[in-house]
Short mmCIF file of C-alpha atoms and ligand atoms in Angstrom, two decimals:
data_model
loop_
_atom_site.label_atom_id
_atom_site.label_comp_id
_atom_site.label_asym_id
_atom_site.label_seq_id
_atom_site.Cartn_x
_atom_site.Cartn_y
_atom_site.Cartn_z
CA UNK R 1 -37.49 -62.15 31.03
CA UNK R 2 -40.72 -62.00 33.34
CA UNK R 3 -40.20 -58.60 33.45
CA UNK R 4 -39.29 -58.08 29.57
CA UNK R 5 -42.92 -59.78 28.92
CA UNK R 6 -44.48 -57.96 31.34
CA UNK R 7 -43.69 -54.51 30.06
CA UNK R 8 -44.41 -55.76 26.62
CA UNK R 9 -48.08 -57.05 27.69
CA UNK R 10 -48.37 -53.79 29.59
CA UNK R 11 -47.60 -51.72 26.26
CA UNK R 12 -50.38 -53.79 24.63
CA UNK R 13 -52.72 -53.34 27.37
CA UNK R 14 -52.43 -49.65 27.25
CA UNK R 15 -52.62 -49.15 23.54
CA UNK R 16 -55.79 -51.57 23.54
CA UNK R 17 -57.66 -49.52 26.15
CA UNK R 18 -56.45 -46.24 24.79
CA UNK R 19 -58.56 -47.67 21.52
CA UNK R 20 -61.17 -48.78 23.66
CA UNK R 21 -61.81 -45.69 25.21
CA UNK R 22 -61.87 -43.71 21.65
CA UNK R 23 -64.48 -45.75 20.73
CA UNK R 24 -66.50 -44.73 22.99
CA UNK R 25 -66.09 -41.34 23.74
CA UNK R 26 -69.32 -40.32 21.70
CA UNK R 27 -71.56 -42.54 24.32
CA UNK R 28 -69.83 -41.71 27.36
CA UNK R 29 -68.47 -37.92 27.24
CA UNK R 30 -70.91 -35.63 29.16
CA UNK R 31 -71.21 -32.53 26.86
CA UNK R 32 -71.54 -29.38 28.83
CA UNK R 33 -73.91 -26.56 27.00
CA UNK R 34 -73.88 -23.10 27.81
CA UNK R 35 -76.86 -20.51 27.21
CA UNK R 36 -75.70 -16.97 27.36
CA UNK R 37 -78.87 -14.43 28.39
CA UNK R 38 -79.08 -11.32 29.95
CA UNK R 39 -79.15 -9.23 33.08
CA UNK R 40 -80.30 -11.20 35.99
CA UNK R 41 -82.82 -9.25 36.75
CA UNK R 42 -84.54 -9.40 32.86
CA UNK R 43 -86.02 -12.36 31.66
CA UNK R 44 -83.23 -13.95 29.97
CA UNK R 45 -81.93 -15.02 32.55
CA UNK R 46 -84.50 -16.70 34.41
CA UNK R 47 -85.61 -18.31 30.85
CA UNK R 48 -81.97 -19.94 30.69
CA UNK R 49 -82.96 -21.03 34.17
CA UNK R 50 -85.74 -22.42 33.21
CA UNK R 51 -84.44 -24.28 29.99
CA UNK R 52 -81.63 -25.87 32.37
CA UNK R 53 -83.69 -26.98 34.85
CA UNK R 54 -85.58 -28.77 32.30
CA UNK R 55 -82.65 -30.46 30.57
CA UNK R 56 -80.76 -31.55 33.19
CA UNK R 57 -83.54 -33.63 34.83
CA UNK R 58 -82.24 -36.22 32.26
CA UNK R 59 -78.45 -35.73 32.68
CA UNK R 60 -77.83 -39.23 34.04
CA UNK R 61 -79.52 -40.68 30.64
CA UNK R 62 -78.37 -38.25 28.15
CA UNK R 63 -75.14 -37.31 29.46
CA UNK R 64 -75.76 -33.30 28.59
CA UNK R 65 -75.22 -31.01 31.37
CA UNK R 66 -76.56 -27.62 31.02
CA UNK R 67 -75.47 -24.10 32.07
CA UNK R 68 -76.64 -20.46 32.45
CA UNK R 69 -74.57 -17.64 31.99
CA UNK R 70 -75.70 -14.02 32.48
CA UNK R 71 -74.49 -11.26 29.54
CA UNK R 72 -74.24 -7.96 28.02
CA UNK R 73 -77.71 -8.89 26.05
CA UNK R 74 -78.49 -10.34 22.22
CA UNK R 75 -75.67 -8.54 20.68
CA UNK R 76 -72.90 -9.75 22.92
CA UNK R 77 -74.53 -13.50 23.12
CA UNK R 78 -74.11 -13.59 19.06
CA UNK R 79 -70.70 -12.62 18.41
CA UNK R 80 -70.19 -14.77 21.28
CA UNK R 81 -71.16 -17.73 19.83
CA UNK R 82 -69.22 -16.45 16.85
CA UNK R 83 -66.29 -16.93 18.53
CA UNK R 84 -67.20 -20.38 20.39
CA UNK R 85 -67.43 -19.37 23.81
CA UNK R 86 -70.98 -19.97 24.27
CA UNK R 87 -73.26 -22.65 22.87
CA UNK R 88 -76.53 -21.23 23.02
CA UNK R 89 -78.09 -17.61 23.66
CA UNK R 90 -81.28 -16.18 23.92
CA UNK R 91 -81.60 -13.28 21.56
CA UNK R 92 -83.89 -10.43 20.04
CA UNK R 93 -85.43 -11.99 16.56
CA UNK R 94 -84.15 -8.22 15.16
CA UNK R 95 -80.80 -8.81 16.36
CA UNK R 96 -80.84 -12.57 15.02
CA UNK R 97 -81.93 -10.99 11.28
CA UNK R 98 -79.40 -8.48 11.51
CA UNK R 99 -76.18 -10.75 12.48
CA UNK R 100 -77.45 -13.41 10.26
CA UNK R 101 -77.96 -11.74 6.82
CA UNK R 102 -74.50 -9.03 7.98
CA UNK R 103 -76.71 -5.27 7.96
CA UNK R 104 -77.25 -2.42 9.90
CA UNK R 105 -74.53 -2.83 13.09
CA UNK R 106 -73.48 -6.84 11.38
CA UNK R 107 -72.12 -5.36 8.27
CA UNK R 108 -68.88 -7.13 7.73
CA UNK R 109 -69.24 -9.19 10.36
CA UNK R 110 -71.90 -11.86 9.20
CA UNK R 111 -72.50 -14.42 11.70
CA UNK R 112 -73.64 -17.57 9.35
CA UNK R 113 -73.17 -20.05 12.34
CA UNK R 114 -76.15 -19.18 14.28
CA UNK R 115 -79.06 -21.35 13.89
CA UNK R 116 -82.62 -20.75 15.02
CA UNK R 117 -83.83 -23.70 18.16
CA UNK R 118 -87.13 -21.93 18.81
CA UNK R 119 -88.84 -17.83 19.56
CA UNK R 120 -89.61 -18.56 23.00
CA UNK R 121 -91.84 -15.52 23.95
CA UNK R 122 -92.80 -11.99 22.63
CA UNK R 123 -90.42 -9.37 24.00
CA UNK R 124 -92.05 -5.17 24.09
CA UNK R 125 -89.74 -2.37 23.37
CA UNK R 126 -90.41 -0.76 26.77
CA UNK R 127 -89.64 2.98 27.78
CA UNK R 128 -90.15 3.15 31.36
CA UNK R 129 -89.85 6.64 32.40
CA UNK R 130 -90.18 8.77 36.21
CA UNK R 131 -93.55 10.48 36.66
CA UNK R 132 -91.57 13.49 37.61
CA UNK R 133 -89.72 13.94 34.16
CA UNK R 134 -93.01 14.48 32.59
CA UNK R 135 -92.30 12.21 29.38
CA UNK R 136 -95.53 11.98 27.47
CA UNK R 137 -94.68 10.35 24.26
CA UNK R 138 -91.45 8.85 22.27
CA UNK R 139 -90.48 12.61 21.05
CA UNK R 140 -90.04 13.92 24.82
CA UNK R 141 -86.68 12.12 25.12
CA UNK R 142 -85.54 15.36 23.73
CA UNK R 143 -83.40 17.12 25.98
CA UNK R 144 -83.95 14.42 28.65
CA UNK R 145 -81.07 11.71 30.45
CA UNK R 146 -82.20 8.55 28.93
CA UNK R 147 -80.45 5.15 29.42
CA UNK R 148 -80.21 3.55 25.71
CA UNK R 149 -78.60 0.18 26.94
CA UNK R 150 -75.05 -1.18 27.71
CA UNK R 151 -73.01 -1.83 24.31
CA UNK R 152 -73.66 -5.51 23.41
CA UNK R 153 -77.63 -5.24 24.35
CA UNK R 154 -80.12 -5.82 22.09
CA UNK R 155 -82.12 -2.60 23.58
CA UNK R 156 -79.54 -0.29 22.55
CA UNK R 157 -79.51 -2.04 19.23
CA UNK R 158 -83.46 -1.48 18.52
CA UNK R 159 -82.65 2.36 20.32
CA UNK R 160 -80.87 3.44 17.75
CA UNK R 161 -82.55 2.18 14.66
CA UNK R 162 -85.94 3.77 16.37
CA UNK R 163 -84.04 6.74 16.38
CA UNK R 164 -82.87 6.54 12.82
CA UNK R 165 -86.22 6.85 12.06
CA UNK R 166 -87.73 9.48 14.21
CA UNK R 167 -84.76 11.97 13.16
CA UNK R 168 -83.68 11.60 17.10
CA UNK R 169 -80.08 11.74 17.24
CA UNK R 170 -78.03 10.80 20.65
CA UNK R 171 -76.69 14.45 20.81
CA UNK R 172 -80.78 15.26 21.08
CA UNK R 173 -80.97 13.99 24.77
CA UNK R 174 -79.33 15.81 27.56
CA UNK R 175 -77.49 12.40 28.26
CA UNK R 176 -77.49 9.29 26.37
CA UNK R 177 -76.57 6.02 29.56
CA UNK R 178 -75.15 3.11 28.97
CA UNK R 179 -75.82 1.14 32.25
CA UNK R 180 -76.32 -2.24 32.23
CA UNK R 181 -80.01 -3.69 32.65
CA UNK R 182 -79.55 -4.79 36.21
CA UNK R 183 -78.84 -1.16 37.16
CA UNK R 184 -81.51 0.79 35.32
CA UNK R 185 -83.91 0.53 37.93
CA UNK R 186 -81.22 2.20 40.76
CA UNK R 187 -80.69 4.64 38.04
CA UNK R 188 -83.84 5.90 37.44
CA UNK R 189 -84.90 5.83 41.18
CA UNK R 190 -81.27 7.85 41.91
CA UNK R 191 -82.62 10.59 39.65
CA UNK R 192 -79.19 9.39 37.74
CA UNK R 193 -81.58 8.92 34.79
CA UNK R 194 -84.98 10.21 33.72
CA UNK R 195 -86.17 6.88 31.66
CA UNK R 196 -84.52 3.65 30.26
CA UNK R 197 -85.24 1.89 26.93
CA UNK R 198 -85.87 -2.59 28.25
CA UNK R 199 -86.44 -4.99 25.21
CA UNK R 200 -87.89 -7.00 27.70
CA UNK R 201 -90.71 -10.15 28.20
CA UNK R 202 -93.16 -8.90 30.83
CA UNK R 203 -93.91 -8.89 33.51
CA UNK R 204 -89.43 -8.42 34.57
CA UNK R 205 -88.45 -8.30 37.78
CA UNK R 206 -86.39 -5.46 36.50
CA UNK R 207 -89.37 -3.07 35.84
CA UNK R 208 -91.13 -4.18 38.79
CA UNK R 209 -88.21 -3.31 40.93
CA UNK R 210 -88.02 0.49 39.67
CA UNK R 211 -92.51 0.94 39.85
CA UNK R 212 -91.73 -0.03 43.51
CA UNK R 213 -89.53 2.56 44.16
CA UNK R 214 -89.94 5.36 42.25
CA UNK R 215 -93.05 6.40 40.27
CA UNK R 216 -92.60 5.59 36.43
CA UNK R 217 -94.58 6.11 33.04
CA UNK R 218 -94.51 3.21 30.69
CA UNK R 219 -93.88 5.87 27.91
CA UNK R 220 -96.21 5.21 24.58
CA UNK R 221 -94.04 4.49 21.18
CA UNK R 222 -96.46 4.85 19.07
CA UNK R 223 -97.30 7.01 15.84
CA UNK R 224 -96.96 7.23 12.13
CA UNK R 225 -93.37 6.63 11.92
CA UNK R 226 -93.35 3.87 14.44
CA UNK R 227 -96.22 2.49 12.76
CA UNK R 228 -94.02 3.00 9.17
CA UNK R 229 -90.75 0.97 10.99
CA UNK R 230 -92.87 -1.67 12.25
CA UNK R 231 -94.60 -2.21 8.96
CA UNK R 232 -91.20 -2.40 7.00
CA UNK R 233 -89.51 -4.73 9.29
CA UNK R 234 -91.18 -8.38 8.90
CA UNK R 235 -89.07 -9.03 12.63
CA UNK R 236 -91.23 -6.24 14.45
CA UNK R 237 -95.01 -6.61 15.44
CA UNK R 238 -97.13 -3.93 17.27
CA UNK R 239 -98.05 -5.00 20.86
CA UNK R 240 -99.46 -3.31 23.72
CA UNK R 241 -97.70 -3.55 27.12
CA UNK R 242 -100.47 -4.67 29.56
CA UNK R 243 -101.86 -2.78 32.49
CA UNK R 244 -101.83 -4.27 35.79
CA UNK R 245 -98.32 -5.54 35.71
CA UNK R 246 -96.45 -2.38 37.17
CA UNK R 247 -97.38 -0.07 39.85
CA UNK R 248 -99.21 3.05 38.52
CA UNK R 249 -99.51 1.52 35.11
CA UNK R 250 -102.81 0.22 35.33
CA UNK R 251 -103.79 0.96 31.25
CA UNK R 252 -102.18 -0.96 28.35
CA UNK R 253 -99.11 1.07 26.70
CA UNK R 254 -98.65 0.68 22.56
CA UNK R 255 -95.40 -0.13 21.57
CA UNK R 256 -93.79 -2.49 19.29
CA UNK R 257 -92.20 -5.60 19.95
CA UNK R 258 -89.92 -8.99 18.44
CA UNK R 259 -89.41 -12.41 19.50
CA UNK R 260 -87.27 -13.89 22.11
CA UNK R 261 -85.19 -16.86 20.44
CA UNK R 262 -83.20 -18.99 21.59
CA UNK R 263 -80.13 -19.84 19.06
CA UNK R 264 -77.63 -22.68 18.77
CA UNK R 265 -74.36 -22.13 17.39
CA UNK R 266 -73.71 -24.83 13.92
CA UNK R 267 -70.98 -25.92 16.38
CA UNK R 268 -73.29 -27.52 18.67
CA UNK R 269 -74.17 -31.28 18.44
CA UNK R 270 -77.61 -32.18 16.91
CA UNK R 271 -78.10 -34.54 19.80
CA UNK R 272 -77.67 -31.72 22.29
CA UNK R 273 -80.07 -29.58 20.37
CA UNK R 274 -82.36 -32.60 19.83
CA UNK R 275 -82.31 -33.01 23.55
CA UNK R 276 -83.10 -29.40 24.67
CA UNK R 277 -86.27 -29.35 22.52
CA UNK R 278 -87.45 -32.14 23.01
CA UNK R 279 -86.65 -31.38 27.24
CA UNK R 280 -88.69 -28.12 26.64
CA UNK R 281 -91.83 -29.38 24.42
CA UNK R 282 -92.17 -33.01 26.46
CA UNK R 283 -92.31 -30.47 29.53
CA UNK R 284 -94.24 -27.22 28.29
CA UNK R 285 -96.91 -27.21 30.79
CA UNK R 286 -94.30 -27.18 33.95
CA UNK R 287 -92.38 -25.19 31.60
CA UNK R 288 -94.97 -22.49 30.88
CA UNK R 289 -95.57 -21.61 34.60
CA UNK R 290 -91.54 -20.99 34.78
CA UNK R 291 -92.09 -17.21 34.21
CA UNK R 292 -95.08 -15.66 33.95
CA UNK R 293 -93.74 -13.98 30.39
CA UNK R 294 -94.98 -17.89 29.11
CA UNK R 295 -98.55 -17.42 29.78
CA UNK R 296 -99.62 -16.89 26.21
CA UNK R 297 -97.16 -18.82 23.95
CA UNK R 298 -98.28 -22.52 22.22
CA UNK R 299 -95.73 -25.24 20.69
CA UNK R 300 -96.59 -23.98 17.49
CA UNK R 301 -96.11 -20.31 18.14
CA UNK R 302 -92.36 -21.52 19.30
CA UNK R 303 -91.40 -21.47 15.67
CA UNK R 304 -93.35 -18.45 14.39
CA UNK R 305 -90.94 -15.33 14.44
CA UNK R 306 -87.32 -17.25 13.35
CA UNK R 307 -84.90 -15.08 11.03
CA UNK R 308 -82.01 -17.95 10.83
CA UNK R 309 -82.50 -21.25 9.63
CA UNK R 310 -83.14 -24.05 12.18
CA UNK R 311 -81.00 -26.14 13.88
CA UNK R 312 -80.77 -29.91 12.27
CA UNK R 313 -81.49 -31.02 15.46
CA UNK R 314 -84.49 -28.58 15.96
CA UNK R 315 -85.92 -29.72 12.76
CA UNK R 316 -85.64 -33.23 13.71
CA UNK R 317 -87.80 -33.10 17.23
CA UNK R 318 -90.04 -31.06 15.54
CA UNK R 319 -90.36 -33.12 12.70
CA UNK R 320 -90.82 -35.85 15.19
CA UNK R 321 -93.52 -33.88 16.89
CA UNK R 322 -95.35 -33.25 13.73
CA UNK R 323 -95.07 -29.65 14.57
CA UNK R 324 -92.87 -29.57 10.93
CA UNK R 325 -93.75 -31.09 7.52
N1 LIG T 1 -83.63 -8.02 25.06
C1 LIG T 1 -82.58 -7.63 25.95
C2 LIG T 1 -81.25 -7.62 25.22
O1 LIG T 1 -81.09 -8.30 24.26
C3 LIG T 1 -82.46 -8.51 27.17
C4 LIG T 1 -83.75 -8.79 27.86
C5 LIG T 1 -83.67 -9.72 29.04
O2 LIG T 1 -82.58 -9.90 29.60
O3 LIG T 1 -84.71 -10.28 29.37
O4 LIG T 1 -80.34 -6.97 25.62
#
């Protein structure tokens, strides 16, 4: 009998905790976010760094545990987060228009899910080149080995449409690469390659790793038709790469350049969001000397340069912050 009643009271026991414990799942659950970036030499990476290291100071209070995975680039990071195996990414604001609205390399594969957080830092199409090659300007890639970007990055991406509209076709170099970014630098100083196309925040470890072994041109990309794409493209401003940064480049370099955003997939809490903003903007100054690629942006230059819509719980800090009306 004892033991009849006891099994009994343990079946109620169970089925009361198992309630208990649904309850309160949403305040107790730890929910594990992952940013997807770049190369680990580029400055994706060490910006998902950065981000982490920022949110996870508060993990004991707000149960969100943050993680930093390194990828192909902005193309790979999107349709990743199309199919749910990454939370966040940092990606080119080209790339973001393009998967968002479906054109150019997205057509018929929309992503709708991805949702703007905030455009971190300027990126600089950037065609570092060896001294040796002789590359003057953007139209010397003719007949040379140039690296254009593994498939997936968001330099190979901007590559080709700069191509599209300079009439240079791949079959117009003597080689067309597609190494990754973390080994353009041993494949320009290997003579494997004679210049690489970065879409890249400066100053990058990356570029500063091939100037110190080899000796490179930042290439100008510059001229009517550049001038032409940038104009028609409201995701594309002219920039100048600055001098100083990279040995033998002491002069600024005209180029072209986007944003750097980082994106949240529709799947992704607005608390978590909430809490990565808010982790970022209540720490900007220790955030801003996290990588040197920070030293000109302001709070309210994080939301100047976003093709997708924001995330609710974007909107909401920055409402908060009185950043947003
Ligand atoms: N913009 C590059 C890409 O999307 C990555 C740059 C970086 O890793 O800093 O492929």
């Amino acid at each position: 009998m004892m033991k009849y009643n006891g099994i009994l009271f343990s079946g109620k026991k169970i089925a009361t905790l198992t309630l208990a414990t649904a309850l309160s799942m949403p305040l107790f659950a730890a929910e594990f976010i992952t940013i997807g970036t770049g190369g680990v030499t580029g400055t994706y990476y060490p910006t998902g760094g950065a981000i982490c290291r920022l949110v996870n100071q508060y993990k004991k209070e707000t149960k969100i545990r943050c993680s930093v995975e390194s990828t192909g680039g902005s193309v790979y990071n999107v349709n990743t987060i199309k199919n749910g195996e990454l939370d966040f990414g940092t990606v080119q604001s080209d790339v973001v228009y393009q998967a968002y609205n479906g054109i150019k390399q997205f057509e018929g594969n929309k992503i709708e899910k991805i949702r703007s957080v905030m455009a971190i830092y300027p990126e600089l199409f950037t065609l570092v080149a060896r001294k040796d090659a002789n590359i003057k300007n953007i139209m010397d890639i003719k007949g040379k080995r140039i690296n254009l970007g593994n498939p997936g990055s968001g330099n190979e991406a901007t590559a080709l449409a700069l191509f599209d509209v300079l009439g240079i076709k791949k079959s117009d170099l003597a080689f067309a690469g597609a190494l990754k970014a973390a080994e353009m630098p041993d494949g320009i100083r290997d003579n494997k390659i004679d210049g690489y196309f970065y879409m890249v925040g400066h100053p990058t470890a990356n570029i500063k790793d091939a100037s110190n072994s080899v000796d490179v041109n930042i290439v100008p990309i510059a001229g009517p038709k550049v001038d032409a794409f940038v104009k028609a493209n409201p995701y594309f401003a002219q920039a100048d790469v600055p001098g100083g940064l990279y040995k033998g480049n002491d002069e600024p370099t005209p180029t072209f350049g986007v944003k750097a955003v980082l994106i949240a997939s529709t799947d992704v809490s607005d608390t978590a969001v909430y809490t990565v903003v808010k982790a970022i903007l209540e720490n900007f100054d220790e955030f801003k000397t996290l990588h040197p690629a920070y030293a000109h942006i302001t709070k309210e230059s994080l939301l100047d340069g976003l093709s997708a819509p924001l995330h609710e719980g974007a909107k909401k800090y920055y409402k908060e912050a009185g950043l947003l009306k």
